[in-house]
């Protein structure tokens, strides 16, 4: 899970920087560039890219918390 998430994040970050000169690493859901970014990431829509990003973040967080035994009693 960490490897896949890392590769996804890096690809997204590189495309944001190279294609759109965005260096913040933040994906603004209201940005006009989001449609182009979604296309370059192979996503069917802006919503699917944002959902993939959220799903990836959630999976990484849940896995980390489980490994670190945080929030379990």
XYZ file of N, CA and C in Angstrom:
219
model
N 0.823 -1.201 0.000
C 0.000 0.000 0.000
C 0.870 1.270 0.000
N 1.940 1.275 0.783
C 2.786 2.460 0.851
C 3.497 2.713 -0.477
N 3.954 1.652 -1.106
C 4.642 1.802 -2.386
C 3.700 2.379 -3.440
N 2.507 1.823 -3.547
C 1.540 2.319 -4.529
C 1.156 3.769 -4.257
N 0.930 4.087 -2.998
C 0.566 5.459 -2.642
C 1.716 6.409 -2.964
N 2.939 6.016 -2.625
C 4.095 6.863 -2.897
C 4.229 7.128 -4.394
N 4.120 6.078 -5.190
C 4.250 6.249 -6.639
C 3.145 7.146 -7.191
N 1.928 6.983 -6.705
C 0.818 7.834 -7.126
C 1.085 9.293 -6.751
N 1.482 9.529 -5.504
C 1.750 10.899 -5.046
C 2.876 11.556 -5.842
N 3.947 10.818 -6.072
C 5.086 11.381 -6.814
C 4.699 11.697 -8.259
N 3.963 10.800 -8.906
C 3.525 11.047 -10.278
C 2.625 12.283 -10.332
N 1.704 12.377 -9.399
C 0.819 13.531 -9.331
C 1.619 14.813 -9.093
N 2.536 14.757 -8.155
C 3.362 15.923 -7.833
C 4.213 16.359 -9.029
N 4.833 15.393 -9.707
C 5.677 15.740 -10.857
C 4.856 16.359 -11.978
N 3.687 15.813 -12.233
C 2.843 16.369 -13.291
C 2.339 17.753 -12.922
N 2.025 17.956 -11.665
C 1.588 19.285 -11.224
C 2.700 20.302 -11.449
N 3.923 19.896 -11.143
C 5.049 20.810 -11.259
C 5.459 21.038 -12.708
N 5.625 19.972 -13.468
C 6.132 20.085 -14.837
C 5.093 20.681 -15.790
N 3.886 20.162 -15.733
C 2.876 20.596 -16.692
C 2.207 21.920 -16.322
N 2.070 22.174 -15.030
C 1.279 23.326 -14.609
C 2.040 24.303 -13.717
N 3.318 24.047 -13.500
C 4.175 24.908 -12.679
C 3.601 25.122 -11.277
N 2.975 24.086 -10.730
C 2.433 24.150 -9.376
C 3.411 23.457 -8.446
N 3.901 24.171 -7.470
C 4.937 23.619 -6.606
C 4.452 23.350 -5.175
N 3.213 23.647 -4.898
C 2.742 23.531 -3.517
C 2.395 22.103 -3.115
N 2.092 21.232 -4.086
C 1.666 19.886 -3.751
C 0.214 19.816 -3.331
N -0.464 20.930 -3.414
C -1.878 21.014 -3.034
C -2.740 20.976 -4.281
N -3.756 20.122 -4.278
C -4.684 20.033 -5.397
C -5.931 20.821 -5.021
N -6.125 21.952 -5.663
C -7.300 22.783 -5.412
C -8.481 22.231 -6.206
N -9.534 21.780 -5.525
C -10.679 21.206 -6.235
C -11.393 22.207 -7.140
N -11.142 23.492 -6.952
C -11.784 24.527 -7.759
C -10.907 24.998 -8.922
N -9.710 24.462 -9.041
C -8.770 24.914 -10.063
C -9.210 24.505 -11.465
N -9.014 25.409 -12.402
C -9.290 25.122 -13.807
C -8.317 24.074 -14.356
N -7.175 23.933 -13.719
C -6.159 22.981 -14.164
C -6.486 21.542 -13.787
N -7.444 21.371 -12.896
C -7.749 20.033 -12.398
C -8.226 19.101 -13.508
N -8.967 19.620 -14.468
C -9.427 18.776 -15.571
C -8.246 18.241 -16.373
N -7.295 19.110 -16.700
C -6.103 18.684 -17.441
C -5.269 17.713 -16.612
N -5.141 17.992 -15.334
C -4.379 17.110 -14.454
C -5.036 15.734 -14.389
N -6.346 15.711 -14.303
C -7.081 14.436 -14.282
C -6.816 13.639 -15.546
N -6.844 14.321 -16.686
C -6.568 13.652 -17.963
C -5.165 13.052 -17.984
N -4.173 13.817 -17.559
C -2.798 13.320 -17.603
C -2.561 12.179 -16.623
N -3.404 12.084 -15.593
C -3.284 11.000 -14.617
C -4.109 9.779 -15.024
N -4.792 9.875 -16.182
C -5.567 8.745 -16.668
C -6.902 8.560 -15.973
N -7.384 9.601 -15.332
C -8.663 9.528 -14.639
C -9.787 9.991 -15.555
N -10.966 9.441 -15.366
C -12.116 9.754 -16.216
C -12.674 11.149 -15.956
N -12.439 11.653 -14.746
C -13.003 12.959 -14.389
C -12.206 13.581 -13.255
N -12.507 14.838 -13.007
C -11.892 15.525 -11.877
C -12.284 14.849 -10.574
N -13.563 14.497 -10.493
C -14.066 13.852 -9.276
C -13.362 12.528 -9.017
N -13.084 11.767 -10.074
C -12.427 10.472 -9.867
C -10.981 10.652 -9.402
N -10.302 11.697 -9.890
C -8.937 11.975 -9.406
C -8.961 12.363 -7.935
N -9.856 13.251 -7.574
C -9.951 13.676 -6.175
C -10.341 12.508 -5.272
N -11.212 11.630 -5.753
C -11.608 10.466 -4.970
C -10.434 9.504 -4.813
N -9.674 9.303 -5.883
C -8.500 8.432 -5.812
C -7.483 8.984 -4.814
N -7.294 10.283 -4.832
C -6.374 10.926 -3.895
C -6.857 10.731 -2.461
N -8.125 10.959 -2.223
C -8.681 10.788 -0.873
C -8.614 9.335 -0.424
N -8.933 8.405 -1.311
C -8.862 6.979 -0.970
C -7.442 6.576 -0.616
N -6.485 7.052 -1.385
C -5.083 6.732 -1.129
C -4.637 7.281 0.221
N -4.981 8.524 0.486
C -4.619 9.123 1.781
C -5.234 8.348 2.935
N -6.486 7.977 2.779
C -7.193 7.260 3.841
C -6.568 5.888 4.089
N -6.252 5.164 3.024
C -5.636 3.839 3.166
C -4.277 3.927 3.855
N -3.481 4.902 3.448
C -2.161 5.073 4.061
C -2.311 5.404 5.537
N -3.207 6.324 5.843
C -3.410 6.721 7.241
C -3.884 5.540 8.092
N -4.867 4.800 7.614
C -5.380 3.662 8.373
C -4.313 2.588 8.572
N -3.532 2.340 7.554
C -2.457 1.347 7.665
C -1.412 1.807 8.666
N -1.032 3.072 8.587
C -0.048 3.627 9.522
C -0.562 3.519 10.959
N -1.792 3.930 11.182
C -2.357 3.887 12.532
C -2.410 2.453 13.059
N -2.745 1.502 12.179
C -2.793 0.099 12.590
C -1.395 -0.412 12.946
N -0.405 -0.100 12.104
C 0.965 -0.540 12.352
C 1.502 0.053 13.651
N 1.224 1.321 13.863
C 1.721 2.018 15.051
C 0.847 1.764 16.278
N -0.233 1.048 16.070
C -1.178 0.728 17.141
C -1.697 1.988 17.816
N -2.035 2.961 16.980
C -2.588 4.223 17.465
C -4.099 4.139 17.351
N -4.759 4.500 18.416
C -6.215 4.499 18.399
C -6.828 3.141 18.675
N -6.001 2.173 19.040
C -6.547 0.861 19.404
C -6.401 0.675 20.898
N -7.416 0.165 21.498
C -7.348 -0.082 22.950
C -7.771 -1.482 23.274
